[in-house]
Coordinates of C-alpha atoms in Angstrom, one line a residue:
X1201 CA 23.0 -1.6 -11.9
X1202 CA 21.8 2.2 -11.7
X1203 CA 19.6 1.8 -14.8
X1204 CA 18.3 -1.1 -13.1
X1205 CA 17.8 0.9 -9.9
X1206 CA 16.0 3.2 -12.0
X1207 CA 13.2 1.2 -13.4
X1208 CA 12.3 -0.2 -9.8
X1209 CA 10.2 2.8 -8.8
X1210 CA 9.0 3.3 -5.4
X1211 CA 6.9 6.4 -5.8
X1212 CA 3.6 6.5 -7.1
X1213 CA -0.2 8.6 -6.7
X1214 CA 1.1 10.6 -3.5
X1215 CA -2.8 10.9 -2.8
X1216 CA -3.4 7.3 -2.9
X1217 CA -4.4 7.7 1.1
X1218 CA -6.6 10.7 2.2
X1219 CA -4.2 11.2 5.4
X1220 CA -3.2 14.4 6.5
X1221 CA 0.6 15.2 6.7
X1222 CA 2.2 16.0 10.2
X1223 CA 5.3 18.1 10.0
X1224 CA 8.4 17.1 9.9
X1225 CA 11.2 20.1 9.9
X1226 CA 14.0 17.9 8.8
X1227 CA 12.1 16.5 5.9
X1228 CA 10.2 18.0 2.9
X1229 CA 7.1 15.9 3.0
X1230 CA 7.0 15.3 -0.8
X1231 CA 10.5 14.0 -1.0
X1232 CA 11.0 9.9 -2.1
X1233 CA 13.6 7.7 -1.9
X1234 CA 14.3 5.3 -4.6
X1235 CA 16.3 2.0 -4.2
X1236 CA 20.0 2.6 -3.9
X1237 CA 19.7 5.8 -2.6
X1238 CA 21.3 7.0 0.6
X1239 CA 18.4 7.8 3.3
X1240 CA 17.9 10.6 5.1
X1241 CA 18.4 10.8 8.7
X1242 CA 14.7 10.3 9.3
X1243 CA 13.1 11.0 12.7
X1244 CA 10.7 8.2 13.4
X1245 CA 7.8 9.5 15.7
X1246 CA 5.0 8.1 17.6
X1247 CA 7.2 5.1 18.4
X1248 CA 5.8 2.3 21.3
X1249 CA 8.0 -0.6 22.6
X1250 CA 11.2 1.7 22.5
X1251 CA 13.1 3.5 25.0
X1252 CA 11.8 7.2 23.4
X1253 CA 8.7 8.1 21.8
X1254 CA 11.0 9.6 18.8
X1255 CA 14.6 7.6 17.3
X1256 CA 16.7 9.0 14.6
X1257 CA 17.3 6.5 11.5
X1258 CA 21.1 7.2 12.5
X1259 CA 20.5 5.7 15.9
X1260 CA 20.4 2.0 13.8
X1261 CA 23.6 2.7 12.0
X1262 CA 25.6 -0.6 11.6
X1263 CA 22.3 -2.6 11.9
X1264 CA 20.1 -4.2 9.1
X1265 CA 17.1 -2.2 9.4
X1266 CA 13.7 -3.8 8.6
X1267 CA 10.5 -1.4 8.4
X1268 CA 7.8 -4.1 8.3
X1269 CA 5.0 -1.8 7.0
X1270 CA 1.3 -3.6 8.7
X1271 CA -2.0 -2.4 9.5
X1272 CA -5.0 -3.9 11.9
X1273 CA -6.9 -5.1 9.0
X1274 CA -4.1 -7.5 7.4
X1275 CA -4.4 -10.4 9.1
X1276 CA -1.6 -12.0 7.5
X1277 CA 1.0 -9.2 8.7
X1278 CA -0.3 -9.8 12.3
X1279 CA -0.1 -13.5 12.0
X1280 CA 3.4 -12.9 10.7
X1281 CA 4.2 -11.6 14.3
X1282 CA 5.9 -14.7 15.8
X1283 CA 8.1 -14.8 12.7
X1284 CA 9.8 -11.6 13.3
X1285 CA 9.9 -12.0 17.1
X1286 CA 12.1 -15.0 16.1
X1287 CA 14.2 -13.3 13.6
X1288 CA 14.9 -10.6 15.7
X1289 CA 16.1 -13.0 18.8
X1290 CA 18.0 -14.9 16.2
X1291 CA 20.0 -12.0 14.8
X1292 CA 19.9 -10.0 17.9
X1293 CA 21.9 -6.5 17.9
X1294 CA 22.7 -7.3 14.3
X1295 CA 19.3 -6.3 12.8
X1296 CA 16.5 -4.2 14.0
X1297 CA 12.6 -5.1 12.7
X1298 CA 10.8 -2.2 13.1
X1299 CA 6.8 -2.1 12.6
X1300 CA 5.2 0.8 10.8
X1301 CA 1.5 1.3 10.7
X1302 CA 1.0 4.5 9.2
X1303 CA -2.8 4.9 9.4
X1304 CA -3.5 3.9 12.9
X1305 CA -2.9 5.7 16.3
X1306 CA -1.3 4.1 19.6
X1307 CA -4.6 3.4 21.4
X1308 CA -5.7 1.1 18.5
X1309 CA -2.2 -0.5 17.7
X1310 CA -1.8 -1.3 21.4
X1311 CA -5.3 -2.7 21.7
X1312 CA -4.5 -5.1 18.9
X1313 CA -1.3 -6.4 20.6
X1314 CA -2.7 -6.8 23.7
X1315 CA -5.4 -8.7 22.1
X1316 CA -2.6 -11.0 20.9
X1317 CA -1.0 -11.5 23.9
X1318 CA -4.5 -12.5 25.4
X1319 CA -6.0 -14.9 22.7
X1320 CA -2.7 -16.1 20.9
X1321 CA 0.2 -15.5 23.7
X1322 CA 2.2 -13.4 21.1
X1323 CA 3.9 -10.5 23.2
X1324 CA 4.8 -7.9 20.2
X1325 CA 7.8 -6.2 21.5
X1326 CA 9.1 -4.9 18.7
X1327 CA 9.5 -1.0 18.2
X1328 CA 6.3 0.5 16.2
X1329 CA 5.7 3.5 14.4
X1330 CA 2.3 4.7 14.7
X1331 CA 0.0 7.0 12.6
X1332 CA 3.3 8.5 11.1
X1333 CA 2.1 9.6 7.5
X1334 CA 5.3 11.6 6.4
X1335 CA 6.9 8.2 6.2
X1336 CA 4.4 7.4 3.7
X1337 CA 5.3 10.1 1.6
X1338 CA 9.1 9.6 1.8
X1339 CA 8.6 5.8 0.7
X1340 CA 4.9 5.5 -0.8
X1341 CA 3.3 2.1 -1.0
X1342 CA 0.3 0.2 -1.7
X1343 CA -1.0 -2.7 0.4
X1344 CA 0.3 -4.3 3.1
X1345 CA 2.5 -6.9 4.0
X1346 CA 5.4 -4.4 2.8
X1347 CA 8.7 -4.8 3.8
X1348 CA 11.7 -1.8 3.7
X1349 CA 15.4 -3.0 4.0
X1350 CA 18.0 -0.2 4.6
X1351 CA 21.4 -1.5 4.8
X1352 CA 23.9 -1.1 7.9
X1353 CA 25.2 2.3 6.0
X1354 CA 22.0 3.7 5.6
X1355 CA 21.0 2.9 1.9
X1356 CA 17.6 1.8 0.7
X1357 CA 18.5 -1.6 -0.7
X1358 CA 15.0 -3.8 -1.4
X1359 CA 11.3 -3.2 -1.2
X1360 CA 9.5 -6.8 -0.9
X1361 CA 6.9 -8.8 0.2
X1362 CA 6.7 -10.3 3.5
X1363 CA 7.8 -13.7 2.2
X1364 CA 11.3 -12.4 1.6
X1365 CA 12.1 -11.9 5.4
X1366 CA 13.8 -15.1 5.9
X1367 CA 16.6 -16.1 8.2
X1368 CA 18.4 -17.4 5.4
X1369 CA 18.3 -14.3 3.5
X1370 CA 19.4 -12.2 6.4
X1371 CA 22.1 -14.1 7.0
X1372 CA 23.6 -13.9 3.6
X1373 CA 23.0 -10.0 3.8
X1374 CA 24.9 -10.0 7.0
X1375 CA 27.8 -12.1 5.6
X1376 CA 28.1 -9.7 2.2
X1377 CA 27.5 -12.8 0.1
X1378 CA 26.0 -12.1 -3.4
X1379 CA 22.3 -12.6 -3.5
X1380 CA 19.4 -11.4 -6.0
X1381 CA 16.2 -10.3 -4.0
X1382 CA 12.9 -10.3 -5.4
X1383 CA 11.3 -6.8 -5.5
X1384 CA 7.7 -5.5 -4.7
X1385 CA 6.9 -3.2 -7.8
X1386 CA 4.1 -0.9 -7.1
X1387 CA 2.6 1.0 -9.9
X1388 CA 3.5 4.5 -10.9
X1389 CA -0.3 5.1 -11.4
X1390 CA -3.4 4.3 -9.2
X1391 CA -4.2 0.8 -10.3
X1392 CA -1.9 0.1 -13.1
X1393 CA 1.6 0.9 -14.8
X1394 CA 2.7 -0.3 -18.1
X1395 CA 4.1 1.7 -21.2
X1396 CA 0.9 3.6 -21.7
X1397 CA 1.5 3.8 -25.1
X1398 CA 1.3 -0.1 -25.6
X1399 CA -1.5 -1.0 -22.8
X1400 CA -4.0 1.6 -22.2
X1401 CA -6.4 -0.7 -20.0
X1402 CA -5.6 -3.9 -18.0
X1403 CA -9.3 -4.6 -17.9
X1404 CA -9.9 -4.5 -21.7
X1405 CA -8.9 -6.7 -23.8
X1406 CA -5.6 -7.2 -25.0
X1407 CA -4.0 -6.4 -28.4
X1408 CA -7.4 -5.2 -29.5
X1409 CA -7.9 -1.7 -30.5
X1410 CA -4.4 -0.6 -29.9
X1411 CA -4.7 -1.9 -26.2
X1412 CA -1.3 -3.5 -26.1
X1413 CA -0.4 -2.9 -29.6
X1414 CA 1.2 0.0 -31.4
X1415 CA -0.6 -0.3 -34.5
X1416 CA -3.7 0.5 -36.3
X1417 CA -7.1 -0.7 -35.1
X1418 CA -7.4 -4.4 -34.7
X1419 CA -11.3 -5.9 -35.5
X1420 CA -12.5 -7.7 -32.5
X1421 CA -12.2 -11.5 -32.5
X1422 CA -12.3 -14.3 -30.0
X1423 CA -9.1 -15.1 -28.2
X1424 CA -7.1 -16.4 -25.1
X1425 CA -3.5 -14.8 -24.4
X1426 CA -1.2 -16.2 -22.3
X1427 CA 2.2 -14.4 -21.7
X1428 CA 5.1 -13.9 -18.7
X1429 CA 4.4 -11.3 -16.3
X1430 CA 3.8 -8.2 -16.9
X1431 CA 5.8 -5.8 -14.5
X1432 CA 4.7 -3.1 -12.9
X1433 CA 1.1 -4.5 -13.7
X1434 CA -0.9 -4.7 -10.4
X1435 CA 0.4 -7.6 -8.8
X1436 CA -2.1 -10.5 -8.6
X1437 CA -5.3 -9.0 -11.2
X1438 CA -8.1 -11.7 -11.1
X1439 CA -11.2 -10.0 -12.7
X1440 CA -14.3 -10.7 -14.7
X1441 CA -16.4 -8.4 -17.1
X1442 CA -19.1 -8.8 -19.2
X1443 CA -21.0 -5.7 -21.0
X1444 CA -22.6 -5.7 -24.6
X1445 CA -19.6 -6.3 -26.3
X1446 CA -17.3 -8.5 -24.6
X1447 CA -16.7 -11.0 -22.1
X1448 CA -13.4 -10.9 -20.2
X1449 CA -11.7 -12.5 -18.0
X1450 CA -8.2 -11.8 -16.7
X1451 CA -5.8 -13.9 -14.4
X1452 CA -2.8 -11.7 -14.5
X1453 CA 0.7 -12.1 -12.6
X1454 CA -0.1 -15.5 -10.8
X1455 CA 1.7 -18.9 -10.4
X1456 CA 0.1 -21.7 -12.2
X1457 CA -1.7 -23.5 -9.2
X1458 CA -3.4 -20.4 -8.8
X1459 CA -4.7 -20.3 -12.1
X1460 CA -6.0 -23.4 -11.4
X1461 CA -7.4 -22.2 -8.2
X1462 CA -9.6 -19.7 -9.7
X1463 CA -10.4 -21.8 -13.2
X1464 CA -12.2 -24.3 -10.7
X1465 CA -13.7 -22.6 -8.2
X1466 CA -17.5 -22.7 -8.7
X1467 CA -18.4 -19.8 -6.5
X1468 CA -15.7 -17.7 -7.8
X1469 CA -17.7 -16.4 -10.8
X1470 CA -20.0 -14.0 -10.4
X1471 CA -23.2 -12.3 -12.1
X1472 CA -21.8 -8.7 -11.6
X1473 CA -20.9 -7.2 -14.9
X1474 CA -17.5 -6.3 -13.6
X1475 CA -16.1 -7.7 -10.4
X1476 CA -13.2 -9.8 -8.6
X1477 CA -12.9 -13.4 -9.1
X1478 CA -12.2 -15.6 -5.8
X1479 CA -10.4 -18.6 -6.0
X1480 CA -10.3 -21.9 -4.2
X1481 CA -8.5 -22.2 -0.6
X1482 CA -5.9 -24.4 -0.4
X1483 CA -7.8 -26.4 2.2
X1484 CA -10.1 -27.6 -0.7
X1485 CA -7.2 -28.5 -3.4
X1486 CA -4.8 -31.6 -4.1
X1487 CA -1.9 -30.5 -5.9
X1488 CA -0.5 -34.2 -7.0
X1489 CA 2.2 -32.2 -9.1
X1490 CA 6.0 -32.2 -8.5
X1491 CA 7.5 -29.4 -10.5
X1492 CA 8.7 -26.4 -8.3
X1493 CA 7.6 -24.1 -11.6
X1494 CA 3.9 -25.0 -10.8
X1495 CA 4.0 -23.4 -7.3
X1496 CA 4.2 -19.7 -6.1
X1497 CA 6.4 -20.4 -3.4
X1498 CA 9.7 -22.5 -3.2
X1499 CA 9.9 -25.4 -0.4
X1500 CA 12.0 -22.4 1.5
X1501 CA 9.0 -20.2 1.7
X1502 CA 10.6 -18.1 -1.2
X1503 CA 8.0 -16.7 -3.6
X1504 CA 9.1 -18.2 -7.3
X1505 CA 7.8 -15.2 -9.7
X1506 CA 10.1 -16.4 -12.1
X1507 CA 7.5 -18.7 -13.4
X1508 CA 4.2 -16.2 -12.9
X1509 CA 2.2 -15.7 -15.9
X1510 CA -0.7 -13.3 -17.4
X1511 CA -3.6 -14.9 -18.7
X1512 CA -6.8 -13.2 -20.7
X1513 CA -9.9 -14.8 -22.2
X1514 CA -11.6 -12.0 -24.4
X1515 CA -15.0 -13.5 -26.2
X1516 CA -18.5 -12.4 -27.2
X1517 CA -21.1 -11.9 -24.2
X1518 CA -21.4 -15.4 -22.5
X1519 CA -22.4 -16.8 -19.4
X1520 CA -20.0 -17.2 -16.1
X1521 CA -20.0 -20.8 -16.6
X1522 CA -19.0 -20.9 -20.1
X1523 CA -16.6 -18.3 -19.3
X1524 CA -15.1 -20.7 -16.5
X1525 CA -15.2 -23.8 -18.6
X1526 CA -13.4 -22.1 -21.7
X1527 CA -10.6 -20.8 -18.8
X1528 CA -10.2 -24.8 -17.6
X1529 CA -9.9 -26.0 -21.4
X1530 CA -7.2 -23.1 -22.1
X1531 CA -5.4 -24.4 -18.8
X1532 CA -5.5 -28.1 -20.2
X1533 CA -4.0 -26.8 -23.7
X1534 CA -1.4 -24.8 -22.4
X1535 CA -0.3 -27.0 -19.2
X1536 CA -1.5 -30.6 -19.9
X1537 CA -2.1 -31.4 -16.6
X1538 CA -5.2 -33.7 -15.5
X1539 CA -7.8 -31.3 -13.2
X1540 CA -11.1 -32.4 -11.9
X1541 CA -13.7 -31.8 -9.1
X1542 CA -14.0 -34.8 -6.6
X1543 CA -16.2 -35.2 -3.8
X1544 CA -14.4 -36.1 -0.5
X1545 CA -15.8 -36.3 3.0
X1546 CA -13.8 -33.9 5.5
X1547 CA -13.9 -31.5 8.3
X1548 CA -15.4 -28.7 7.9
X1549 CA -16.3 -25.2 9.6
X1550 CA -20.0 -25.1 9.0
X1551 CA -21.8 -21.5 9.8
X1552 CA -25.9 -22.5 10.1
X1553 CA -28.8 -20.6 10.8
X1554 CA -30.6 -20.7 14.4
X1555 CA -32.5 -17.7 14.5
X1556 CA -32.8 -15.8 11.4
X1557 CA -34.7 -12.9 13.4
X1558 CA -31.3 -12.6 15.5
X1559 CA -29.5 -12.4 12.0
X1560 CA -31.0 -9.5 10.4
X1561 CA -28.6 -6.5 10.8
X1562 CA -30.8 -3.2 11.9
X1563 CA -28.1 -0.7 12.2
X1564 CA -27.2 1.8 9.8
X1565 CA -23.5 1.4 10.1
X1566 CA -21.8 -0.3 7.4
X1567 CA -18.3 -2.3 6.6
X1568 CA -15.7 -2.7 9.2
X1569 CA -14.8 -0.1 11.9
X1570 CA -12.6 -0.4 15.2
X1571 CA -13.8 -0.4 18.2
X1572 CA -11.8 1.3 21.7
X1573 CA -9.9 -1.8 22.0
X1574 CA -8.7 -1.6 18.3
X1575 CA -11.2 -4.6 17.4
X1576 CA -12.6 -4.9 14.3
X1577 CA -16.5 -4.9 14.5
X1578 CA -18.1 -5.5 11.2
X1579 CA -21.4 -4.4 9.8
X1580 CA -24.3 -4.9 7.2
X1581 CA -22.4 -7.5 5.3
X1582 CA -24.3 -9.9 2.4
X1583 CA -23.8 -13.3 4.2
X1584 CA -22.0 -14.5 0.9
X1585 CA -19.5 -11.6 1.2
X1586 CA -18.8 -12.9 4.8
X1587 CA -18.2 -16.2 4.1
X1588 CA -15.6 -15.1 1.6
X1589 CA -14.0 -12.7 3.9
X1590 CA -13.6 -15.4 6.5
X1591 CA -12.0 -17.7 3.9
X1592 CA -9.4 -15.3 2.4
X1593 CA -8.4 -13.6 5.8
X1594 CA -8.9 -15.3 9.4
X1595 CA -9.3 -18.7 8.3
X1596 CA -7.1 -18.3 5.0
X1597 CA -4.7 -20.9 6.9
X1598 CA -7.0 -23.1 8.5
X1599 CA -7.3 -26.5 7.3
X1600 CA -11.1 -26.6 7.7
X1601 CA -13.1 -25.3 4.6
X1602 CA -15.9 -23.2 5.6
X1603 CA -19.0 -24.5 4.4
X1604 CA -22.2 -22.0 4.3
X1605 CA -25.8 -23.7 5.3
X1606 CA -27.5 -20.7 6.3
X1607 CA -29.8 -20.4 3.1
X1608 CA -29.9 -16.5 4.4
X1609 CA -30.4 -13.8 1.5
X1610 CA -29.9 -10.7 4.1
X1611 CA -27.1 -8.7 5.4
X1612 CA -25.7 -9.5 8.8
X1613 CA -23.4 -7.7 11.2
X1614 CA -22.5 -6.0 14.7
X1615 CA -20.0 -8.5 15.7
X1616 CA -16.0 -9.2 15.7
X1617 CA -14.5 -11.7 13.8
X1618 CA -12.2 -13.9 15.5
X1619 CA -9.5 -16.5 14.4
X1620 CA -10.2 -19.0 16.9
X1621 CA -13.7 -20.5 15.9
X1622 CA -14.6 -21.7 19.2
X1623 CA -14.4 -18.4 20.5
X1624 CA -16.1 -16.9 17.4
X1625 CA -19.0 -19.6 17.7
X1626 CA -19.8 -17.9 20.8
X1627 CA -19.7 -14.6 19.3
X1628 CA -22.3 -15.9 16.5
X1629 CA -24.7 -17.7 19.0
X1630 CA -25.6 -14.5 19.7
X1631 CA -26.6 -13.1 16.4
X1632 CA -28.7 -16.4 15.6
X1633 CA -25.8 -18.4 13.8
X1634 CA -23.4 -21.1 14.7
X1635 CA -20.0 -21.9 13.7
X1636 CA -19.0 -25.5 14.5
X1637 CA -16.4 -28.1 13.3
X1638 CA -18.4 -31.1 11.5
X1639 CA -18.0 -33.5 8.9
X1640 CA -19.2 -32.9 5.4
X1641 CA -19.0 -34.1 1.7
X1642 CA -17.6 -31.2 -0.5
X1643 CA -15.8 -31.0 -3.9
X1644 CA -12.1 -31.0 -3.9
X1645 CA -9.8 -29.7 -6.8
X1646 CA -7.4 -32.7 -7.6
X1647 CA -4.6 -31.6 -10.5
X1648 CA -2.6 -34.5 -11.3
X1649 CA 0.7 -35.1 -13.6
X1650 CA -0.3 -37.6 -16.6
X1651 CA 2.3 -40.1 -17.0
X1652 CA 5.5 -38.9 -18.7
X1653 CA 4.2 -35.2 -17.9
X1654 CA 7.1 -32.2 -18.0
X1655 CA 6.6 -28.9 -17.8
X1656 CA 6.3 -27.1 -21.5
X1657 CA 9.4 -26.0 -23.1
X1658 CA 7.8 -23.3 -25.0
X1659 CA 6.4 -21.8 -21.8
X1660 CA 9.7 -21.1 -20.5
X1661 CA 10.8 -17.1 -20.5
X1662 CA 13.4 -15.5 -18.9
X1663 CA 13.6 -11.9 -16.9
X1664 CA 15.6 -10.3 -14.6
X1665 CA 13.1 -7.5 -14.2
X1666 CA 11.9 -7.1 -10.6
X1667 CA 15.0 -8.8 -8.9
X1668 CA 18.2 -7.0 -8.0
X1669 CA 21.6 -7.5 -6.8
X1670 CA 22.2 -6.7 -3.3
X1671 CA 25.2 -3.9 -3.4
X1672 CA 27.6 -3.8 -0.4
X1673 CA 28.9 -0.5 0.5
X1674 CA 32.7 -0.8 1.6

């Protein structure tokens, strides 16, 4: 078990986040903790929603301590707050859930909490650490949601995604039942981690020129590769690259249904030489597939990483449309499911132009900034990028697809994005746009199991890497 713990490394590039280190006399700033280690008696600082501004880790002895890392730009983090409050209420003094925001200060955090209370009636009462960068150096990470589990005796036991925050898992831990917990495995380097003698660059062709093959030079050939998930490589890597030698599509460490959502997204593939590829939102797909291995989540909400796959297509330079079609054919070859795009009439959130003179953004600021109330104000965005952000952030869980009917090619900005479409429409009206719920006929991806279809046996694979046994101290 000790060797498995050592394989699950939490430390990676300390310099990933350019933030200053706040001195703490009881802890060397660059000390890091690995799974299975006893935690030092850390001094949590800049606390809000707690009886004091600081607290020692020992204050929570005897409780399961769950640190939920978040940021104001993470919509899914904030959307999980009702679940966190319910879990804390359910298990009362047996656990303590604590929010951790390492970048933003108390005024910004309180502003977001006040706004959630006003707009969504979510009264966030859990303790929250604000702007504590030393905590990041103790347990470094990349990307939120990010959940750290510290057991009742002060040992670091797990580092997971937010999907593992489930009542049944917490109850099993409290009952000291034998369980396995899926781990979040951050890379050891800035972007990627794998045996560097075998894999030099995940964005380059696999098994070509020694990249993934510890042998001699291999001449280039057109190929597609499907493997089981590659542990430690960036989770959910979806990239498209074309240069004078290759066109490469990488869809890495994702579920099968996510692969279909990438392959059939007409707007996902771009003309850029190198870009991240988007995938269809769930509100535009119909999966008539019953096998649980097809999906990234089980019915309980647990992430089903046992059936994540890594796909890469490499060919001579070609068009994005041909690259997409080749991917679709590969999915048919590998998985044997029937997939097609069908026109269907449904309710959509339609973005339309009213006055293009008001739409144009004339300011010099770029990208999002936070105002004094902790609200995120967007500046100087190309409209397709804004629509993509809406679909994959504030409106990711919306049942209504977003349709852009503006025909506008300039940049927009200077407004706050709200997750209530009626309120957001009021904001956009001042900027020459409207955002309304209307009927439209749009493409839906429909994936169906053919008669007699079973999951292909040759695509089964076994791995325990990334899953650990929870150890209980006496």
